[in-house]
Short mmCIF file of C-alpha atoms in Angstrom, two decimals:
data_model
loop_
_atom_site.label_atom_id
_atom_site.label_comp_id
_atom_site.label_asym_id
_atom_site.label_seq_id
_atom_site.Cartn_x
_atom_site.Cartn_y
_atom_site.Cartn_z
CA UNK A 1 -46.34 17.09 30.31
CA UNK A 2 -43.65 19.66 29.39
CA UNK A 3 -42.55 21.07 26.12
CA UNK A 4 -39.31 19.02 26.77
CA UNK A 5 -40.79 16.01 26.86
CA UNK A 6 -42.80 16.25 23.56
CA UNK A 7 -39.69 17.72 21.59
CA UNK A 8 -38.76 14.19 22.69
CA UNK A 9 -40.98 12.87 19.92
CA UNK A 10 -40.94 15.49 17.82
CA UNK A 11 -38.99 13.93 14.86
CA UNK A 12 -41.10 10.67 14.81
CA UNK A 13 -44.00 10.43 12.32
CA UNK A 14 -47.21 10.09 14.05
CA UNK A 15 -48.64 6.41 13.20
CA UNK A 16 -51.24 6.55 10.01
CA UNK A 17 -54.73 5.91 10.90
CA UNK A 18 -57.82 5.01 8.91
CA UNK A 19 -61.61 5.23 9.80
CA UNK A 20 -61.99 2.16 9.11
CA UNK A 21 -59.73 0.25 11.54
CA UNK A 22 -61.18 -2.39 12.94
CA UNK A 23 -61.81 -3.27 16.86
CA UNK A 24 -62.81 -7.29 16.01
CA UNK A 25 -62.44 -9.70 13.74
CA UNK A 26 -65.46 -9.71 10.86
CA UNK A 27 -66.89 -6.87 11.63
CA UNK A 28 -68.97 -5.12 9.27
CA UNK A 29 -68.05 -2.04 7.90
CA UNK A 30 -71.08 0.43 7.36
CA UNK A 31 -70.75 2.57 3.98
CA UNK A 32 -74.20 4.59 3.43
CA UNK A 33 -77.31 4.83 5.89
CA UNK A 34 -80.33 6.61 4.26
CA UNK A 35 -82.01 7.21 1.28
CA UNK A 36 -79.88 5.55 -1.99
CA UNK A 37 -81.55 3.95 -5.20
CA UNK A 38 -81.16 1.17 -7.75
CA UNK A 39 -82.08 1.97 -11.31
CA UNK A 40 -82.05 0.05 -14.64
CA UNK A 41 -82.44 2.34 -17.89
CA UNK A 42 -85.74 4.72 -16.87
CA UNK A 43 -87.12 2.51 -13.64
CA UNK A 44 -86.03 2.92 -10.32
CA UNK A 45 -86.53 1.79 -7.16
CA UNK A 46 -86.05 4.18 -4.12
CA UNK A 47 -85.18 2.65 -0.59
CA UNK A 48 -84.17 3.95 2.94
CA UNK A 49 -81.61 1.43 4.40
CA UNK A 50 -77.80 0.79 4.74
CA UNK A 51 -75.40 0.03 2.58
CA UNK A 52 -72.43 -2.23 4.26
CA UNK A 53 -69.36 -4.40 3.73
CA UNK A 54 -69.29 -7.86 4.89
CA UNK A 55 -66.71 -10.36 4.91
CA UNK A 56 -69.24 -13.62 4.54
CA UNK A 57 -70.01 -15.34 2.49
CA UNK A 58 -67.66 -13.06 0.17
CA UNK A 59 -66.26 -10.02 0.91
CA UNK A 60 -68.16 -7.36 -0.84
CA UNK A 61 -70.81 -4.44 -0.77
CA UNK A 62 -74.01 -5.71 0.96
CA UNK A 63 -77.49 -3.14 0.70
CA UNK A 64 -80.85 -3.64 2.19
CA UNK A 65 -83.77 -0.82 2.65
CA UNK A 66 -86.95 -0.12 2.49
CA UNK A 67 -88.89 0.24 -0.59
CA UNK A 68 -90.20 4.21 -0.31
CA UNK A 69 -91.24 4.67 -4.41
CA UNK A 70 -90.58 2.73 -7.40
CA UNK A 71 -91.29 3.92 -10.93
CA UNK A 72 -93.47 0.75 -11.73
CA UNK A 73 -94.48 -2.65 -9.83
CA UNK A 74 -91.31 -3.62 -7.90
CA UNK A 75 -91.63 -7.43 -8.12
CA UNK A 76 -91.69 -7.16 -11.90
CA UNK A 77 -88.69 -5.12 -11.45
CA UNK A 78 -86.82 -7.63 -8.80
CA UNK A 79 -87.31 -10.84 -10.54
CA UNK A 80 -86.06 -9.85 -13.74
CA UNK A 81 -82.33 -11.50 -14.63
CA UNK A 82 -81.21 -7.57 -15.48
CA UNK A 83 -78.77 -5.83 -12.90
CA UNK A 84 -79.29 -2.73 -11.19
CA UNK A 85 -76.71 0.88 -11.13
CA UNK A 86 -76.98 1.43 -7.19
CA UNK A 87 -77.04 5.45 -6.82
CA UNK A 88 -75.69 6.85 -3.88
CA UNK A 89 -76.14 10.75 -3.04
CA UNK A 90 -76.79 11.07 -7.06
CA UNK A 91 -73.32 9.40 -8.00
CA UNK A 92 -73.25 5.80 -9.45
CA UNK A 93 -71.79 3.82 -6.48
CA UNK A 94 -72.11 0.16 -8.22
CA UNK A 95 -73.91 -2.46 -10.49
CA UNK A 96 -75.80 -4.48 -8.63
CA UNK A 97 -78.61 -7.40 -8.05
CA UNK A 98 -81.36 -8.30 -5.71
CA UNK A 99 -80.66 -11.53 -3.55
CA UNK A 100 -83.72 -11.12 -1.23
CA UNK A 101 -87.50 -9.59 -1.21
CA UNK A 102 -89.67 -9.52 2.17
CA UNK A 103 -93.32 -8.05 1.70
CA UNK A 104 -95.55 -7.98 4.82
CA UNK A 105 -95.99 -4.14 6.59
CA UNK A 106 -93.56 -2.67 4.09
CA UNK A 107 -91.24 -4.04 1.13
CA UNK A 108 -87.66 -5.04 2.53
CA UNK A 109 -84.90 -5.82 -0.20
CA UNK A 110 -81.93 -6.84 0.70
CA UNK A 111 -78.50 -6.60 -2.33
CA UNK A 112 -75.23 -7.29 -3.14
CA UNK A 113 -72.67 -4.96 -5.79
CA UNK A 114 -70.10 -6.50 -7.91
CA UNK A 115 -67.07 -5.22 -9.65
CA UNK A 116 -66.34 -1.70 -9.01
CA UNK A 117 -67.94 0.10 -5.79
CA UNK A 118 -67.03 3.68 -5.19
CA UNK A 119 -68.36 6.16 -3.16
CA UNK A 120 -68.15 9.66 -4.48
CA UNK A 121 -66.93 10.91 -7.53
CA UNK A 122 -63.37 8.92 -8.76
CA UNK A 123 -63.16 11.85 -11.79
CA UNK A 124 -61.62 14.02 -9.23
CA UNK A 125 -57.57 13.61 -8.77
CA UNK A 126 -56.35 13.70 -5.12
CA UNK A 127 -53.41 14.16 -3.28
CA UNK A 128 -53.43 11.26 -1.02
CA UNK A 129 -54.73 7.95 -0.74
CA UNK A 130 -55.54 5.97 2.78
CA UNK A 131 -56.26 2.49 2.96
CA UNK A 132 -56.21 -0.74 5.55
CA UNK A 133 -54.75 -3.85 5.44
CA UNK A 134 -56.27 -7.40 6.52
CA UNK A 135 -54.52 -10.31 7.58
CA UNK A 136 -50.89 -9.13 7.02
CA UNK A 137 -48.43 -10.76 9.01
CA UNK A 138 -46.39 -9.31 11.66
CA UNK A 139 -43.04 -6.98 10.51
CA UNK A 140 -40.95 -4.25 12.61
CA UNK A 141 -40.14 -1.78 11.15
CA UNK A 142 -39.19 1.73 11.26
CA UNK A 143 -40.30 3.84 14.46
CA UNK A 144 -43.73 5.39 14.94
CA UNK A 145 -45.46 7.94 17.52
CA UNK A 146 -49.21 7.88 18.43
CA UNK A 147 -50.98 10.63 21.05
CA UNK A 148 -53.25 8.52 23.34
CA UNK A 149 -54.87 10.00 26.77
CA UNK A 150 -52.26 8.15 28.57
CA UNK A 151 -49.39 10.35 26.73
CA UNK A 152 -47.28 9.25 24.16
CA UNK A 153 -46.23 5.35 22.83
CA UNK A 154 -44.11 4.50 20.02
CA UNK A 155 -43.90 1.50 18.08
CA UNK A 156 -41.98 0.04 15.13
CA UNK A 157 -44.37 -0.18 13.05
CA UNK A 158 -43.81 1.71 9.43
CA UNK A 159 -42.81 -0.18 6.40
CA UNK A 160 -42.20 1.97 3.37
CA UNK A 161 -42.28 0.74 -0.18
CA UNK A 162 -41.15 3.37 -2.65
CA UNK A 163 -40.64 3.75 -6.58
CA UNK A 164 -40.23 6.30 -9.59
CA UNK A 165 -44.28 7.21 -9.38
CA UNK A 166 -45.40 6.42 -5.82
CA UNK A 167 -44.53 6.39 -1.56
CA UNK A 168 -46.46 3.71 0.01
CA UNK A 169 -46.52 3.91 3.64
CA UNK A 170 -47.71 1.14 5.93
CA UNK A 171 -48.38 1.73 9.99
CA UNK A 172 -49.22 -1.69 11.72
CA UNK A 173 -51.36 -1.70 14.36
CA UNK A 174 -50.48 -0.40 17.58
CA UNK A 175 -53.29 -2.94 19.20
CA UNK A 176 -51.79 -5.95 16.42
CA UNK A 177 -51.02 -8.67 18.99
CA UNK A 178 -54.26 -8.31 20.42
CA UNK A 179 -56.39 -8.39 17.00
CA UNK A 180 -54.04 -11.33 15.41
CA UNK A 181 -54.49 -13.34 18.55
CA UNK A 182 -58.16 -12.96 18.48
CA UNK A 183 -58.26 -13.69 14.47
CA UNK A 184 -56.22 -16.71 15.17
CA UNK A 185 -58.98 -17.75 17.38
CA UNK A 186 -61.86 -16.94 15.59
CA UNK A 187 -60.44 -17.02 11.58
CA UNK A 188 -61.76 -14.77 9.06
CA UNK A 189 -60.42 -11.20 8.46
CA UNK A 190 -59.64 -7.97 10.87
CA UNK A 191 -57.63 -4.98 9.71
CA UNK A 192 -53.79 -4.88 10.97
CA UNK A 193 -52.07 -2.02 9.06
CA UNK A 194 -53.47 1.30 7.74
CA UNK A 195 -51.38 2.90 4.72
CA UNK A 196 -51.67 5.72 2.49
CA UNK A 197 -50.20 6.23 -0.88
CA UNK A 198 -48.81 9.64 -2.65
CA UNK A 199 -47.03 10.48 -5.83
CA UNK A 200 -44.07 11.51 -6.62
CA UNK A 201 -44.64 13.92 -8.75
CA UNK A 202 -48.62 15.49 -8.95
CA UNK A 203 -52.04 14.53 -8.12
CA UNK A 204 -53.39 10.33 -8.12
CA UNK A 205 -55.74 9.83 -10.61
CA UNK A 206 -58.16 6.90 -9.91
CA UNK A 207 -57.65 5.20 -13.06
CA UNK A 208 -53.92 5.06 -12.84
CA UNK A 209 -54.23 3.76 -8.90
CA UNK A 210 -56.15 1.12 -9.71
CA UNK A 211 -52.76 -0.37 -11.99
CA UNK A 212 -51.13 -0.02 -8.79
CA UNK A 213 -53.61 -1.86 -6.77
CA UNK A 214 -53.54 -5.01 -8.43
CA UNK A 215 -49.20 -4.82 -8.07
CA UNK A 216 -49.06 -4.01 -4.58
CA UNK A 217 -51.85 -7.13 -3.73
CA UNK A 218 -50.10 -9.08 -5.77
CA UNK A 219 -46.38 -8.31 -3.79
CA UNK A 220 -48.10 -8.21 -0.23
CA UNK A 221 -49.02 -11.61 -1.26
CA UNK A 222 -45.67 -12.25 -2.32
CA UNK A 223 -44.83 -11.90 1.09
CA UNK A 224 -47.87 -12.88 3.67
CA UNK A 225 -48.11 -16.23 1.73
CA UNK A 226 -51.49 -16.10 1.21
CA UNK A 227 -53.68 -13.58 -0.76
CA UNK A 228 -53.40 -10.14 0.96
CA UNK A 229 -54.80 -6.70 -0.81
CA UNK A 230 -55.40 -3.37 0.59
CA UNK A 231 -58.82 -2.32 1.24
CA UNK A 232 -61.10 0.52 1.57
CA UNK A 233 -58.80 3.31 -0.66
CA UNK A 234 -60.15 6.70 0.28
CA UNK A 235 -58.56 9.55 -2.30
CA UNK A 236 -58.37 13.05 0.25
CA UNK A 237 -57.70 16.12 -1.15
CA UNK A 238 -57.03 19.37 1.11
CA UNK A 239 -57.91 16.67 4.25
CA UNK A 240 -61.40 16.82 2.48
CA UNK A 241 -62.62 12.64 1.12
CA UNK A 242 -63.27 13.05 -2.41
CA UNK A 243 -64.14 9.37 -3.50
CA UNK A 244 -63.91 6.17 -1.41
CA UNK A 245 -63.00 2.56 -2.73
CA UNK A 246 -65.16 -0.43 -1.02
CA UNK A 247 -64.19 -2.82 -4.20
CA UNK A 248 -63.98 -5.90 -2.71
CA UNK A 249 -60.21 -6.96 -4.01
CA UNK A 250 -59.24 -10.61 -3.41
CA UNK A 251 -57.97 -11.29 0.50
CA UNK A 252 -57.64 -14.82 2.13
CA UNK A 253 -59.27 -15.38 5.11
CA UNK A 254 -56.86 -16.11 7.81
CA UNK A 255 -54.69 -19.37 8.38
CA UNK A 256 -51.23 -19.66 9.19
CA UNK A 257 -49.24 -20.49 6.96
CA UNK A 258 -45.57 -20.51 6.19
CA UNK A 259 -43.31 -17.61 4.53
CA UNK A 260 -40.25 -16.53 3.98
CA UNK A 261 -39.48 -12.73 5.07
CA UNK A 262 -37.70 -12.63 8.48
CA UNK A 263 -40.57 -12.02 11.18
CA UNK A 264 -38.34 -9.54 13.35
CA UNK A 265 -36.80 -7.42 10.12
CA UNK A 266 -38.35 -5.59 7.12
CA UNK A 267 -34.34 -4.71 5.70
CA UNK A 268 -34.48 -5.46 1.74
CA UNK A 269 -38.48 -5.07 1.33
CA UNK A 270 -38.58 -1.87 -0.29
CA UNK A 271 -35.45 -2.50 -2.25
CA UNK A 272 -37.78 -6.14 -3.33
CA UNK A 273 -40.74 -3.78 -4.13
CA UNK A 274 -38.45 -1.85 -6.54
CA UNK A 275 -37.99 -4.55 -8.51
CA UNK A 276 -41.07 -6.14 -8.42
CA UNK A 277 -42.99 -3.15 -9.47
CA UNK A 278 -40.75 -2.46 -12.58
CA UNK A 279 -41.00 -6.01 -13.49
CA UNK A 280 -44.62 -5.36 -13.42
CA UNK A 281 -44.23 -2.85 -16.05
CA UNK A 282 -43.45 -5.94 -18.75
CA UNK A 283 -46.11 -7.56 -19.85
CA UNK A 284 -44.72 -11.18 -20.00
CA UNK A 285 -43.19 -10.41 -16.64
CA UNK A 286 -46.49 -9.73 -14.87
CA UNK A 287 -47.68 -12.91 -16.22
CA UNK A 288 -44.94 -14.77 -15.22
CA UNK A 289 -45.00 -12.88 -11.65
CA UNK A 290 -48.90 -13.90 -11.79
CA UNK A 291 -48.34 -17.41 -12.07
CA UNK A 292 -45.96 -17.72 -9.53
CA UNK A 293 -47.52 -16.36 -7.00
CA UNK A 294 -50.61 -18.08 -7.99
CA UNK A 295 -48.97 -21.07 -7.05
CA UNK A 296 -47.20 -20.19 -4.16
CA UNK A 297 -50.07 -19.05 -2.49
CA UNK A 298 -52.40 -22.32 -4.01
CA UNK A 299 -49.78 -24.19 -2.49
CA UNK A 300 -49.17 -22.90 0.71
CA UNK A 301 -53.23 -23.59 1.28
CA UNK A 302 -53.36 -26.66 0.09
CA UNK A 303 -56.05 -26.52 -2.52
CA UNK A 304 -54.08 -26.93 -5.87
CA UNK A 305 -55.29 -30.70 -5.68
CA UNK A 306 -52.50 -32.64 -7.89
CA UNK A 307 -50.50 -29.68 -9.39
CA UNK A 308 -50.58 -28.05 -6.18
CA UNK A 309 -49.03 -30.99 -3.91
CA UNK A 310 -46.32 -31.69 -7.05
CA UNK A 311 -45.24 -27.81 -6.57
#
């Protein structure tokens, strides 16, 4: 194609991707393959394996391996009520437990983490912060561009939500209809927008983002009607991954429901997001904001039993 023709284009942002998009609906997403650990005070036990997210029965950090060493009898180990620290290339990645043991050839274990699960090391500020989205419903928004071997297509697809510390960004999918047509079918969870966050003003420091987190689920919520967080937050630095987030933060499985944004117009949302995030700053606001949406959402599903149906 000719220089003209991609001068064209040249002005639109090119659509925000994220490794881990998804092509179907509960797929697992595959974190660590190789050697990792678990370890509780001086005893470890050393395994070959994978270490995966999976959306059933709760979606969360799933590990199973091989036993290759242990630092003393590894049933004593695994049937004691004590958790595990799973170590990933020498970092602590999560606490953990063991859900399953198979001895026959070799010793299987299979694991699940709980709470916090980050790959690499979260000390380290970064400049920007990429995520994905499950389950969001469908908004247009602004124009964006994406390079495929057939050329160039556009979409409107970028929602931006902006205030005094942070730019969130939001691209839905350019393949959306597809993947919400086959999650209606199937249920469950598939990824529909990839984001990324910056700040205003210097680096993002993990401890600070994770503030933001819990605001930002709590307003995409607010608007999709049912629980909705962002997932997988990976902190880049010089285009380089410093740390990756595969916390498991609290996302409805799919139903439709009903909502109140405008389906064909995203006008007010950021101007919304401003003043939900500085409410957010007040402590008796966030509770009150808490509750409400509580409710709405509880509501909307049908499983707040007698308060539920009165609200």
């Amino acid at each position: 194609m000719s220089k003209d023709f991609y001068k064209v284009f040249e002005k639109i942002p090119d659509i925000i991707k994220s490794p881990f998009e998804m092509t179907e609906p509960n797929q697992a997403i595959s974190i660590f393959r190789g050697d990792f650990s678990l370890t509780r005070g001086v005893d470890f036990i050393s395994l070959t394996g994978e270490v995966y997210f999976a959306w059933f029965p709760n979606n969360r950090v799933n590990f199973k391996g091989e036993v290759t060493n242990s630092s003393k009898d590894v049933i004593s180990l695994t049937t004691s009520d004590d958790n595990f620290v799973l170590i990933i290339d020498g970092l602590v990645f999560a606490k953990a437990s063991v859900t399953n043991m198979n001895a026959s050839s070799s010793f299987l274990i299979e694991g699940v983490t709980f709470g916090e699960s980050v790959k690499g090391d979260k000390s380290i500020p970064v400049s920007k912060v990429n995520f994905v989205i499950p389950n969001l419903r469908k908004f247009s928004g602004k124009v964006v561009k994406e390079e495929t071997d057939d050329g160039i297509r556009t979409s409107n697809s970028r929602l931006q939500f902006t205030n005094s510390k942070y730019n969130i960004v939001i691209d839905k999918s350019t393949d959306y209809d597809l993947l919400h047509d086959t999650l209606t079918k199937t249920g469950g969870y598939v990824t529909l927008y990839s984001g990324q966050i910056s700040a205003t003003k210097g680096k993002i420091e993990f401890n600070e983002l994770v503030d933001l987190i819990d605001c930002f689920s709590k307003f995409l919520s607010f608007i999709n009607g049912r629980r909705c967080a962002p997932l997988f937050f990976t902190g880049t630095h010089n285009d380089q991954i410093i740390w990756t987030d595969f916390s498991g933060y609290s996302t409805d499985q799919f139903k439709y429901v009903f909502t109140w944004p405008s389906k064909t117009s995203a006008e007010g949302l950021d101007q919304l997001w401003q003043t939900f995030s500085h409410l957010w700053n007040d402590p008796n606001e966030r509770d009150f904001i808490n509750s409400a949406i509580h409710w709405y959402v509880e509501s909307n599903a049908h499983s707040g039993y007698l308060e539920g149906s009165i609200i």
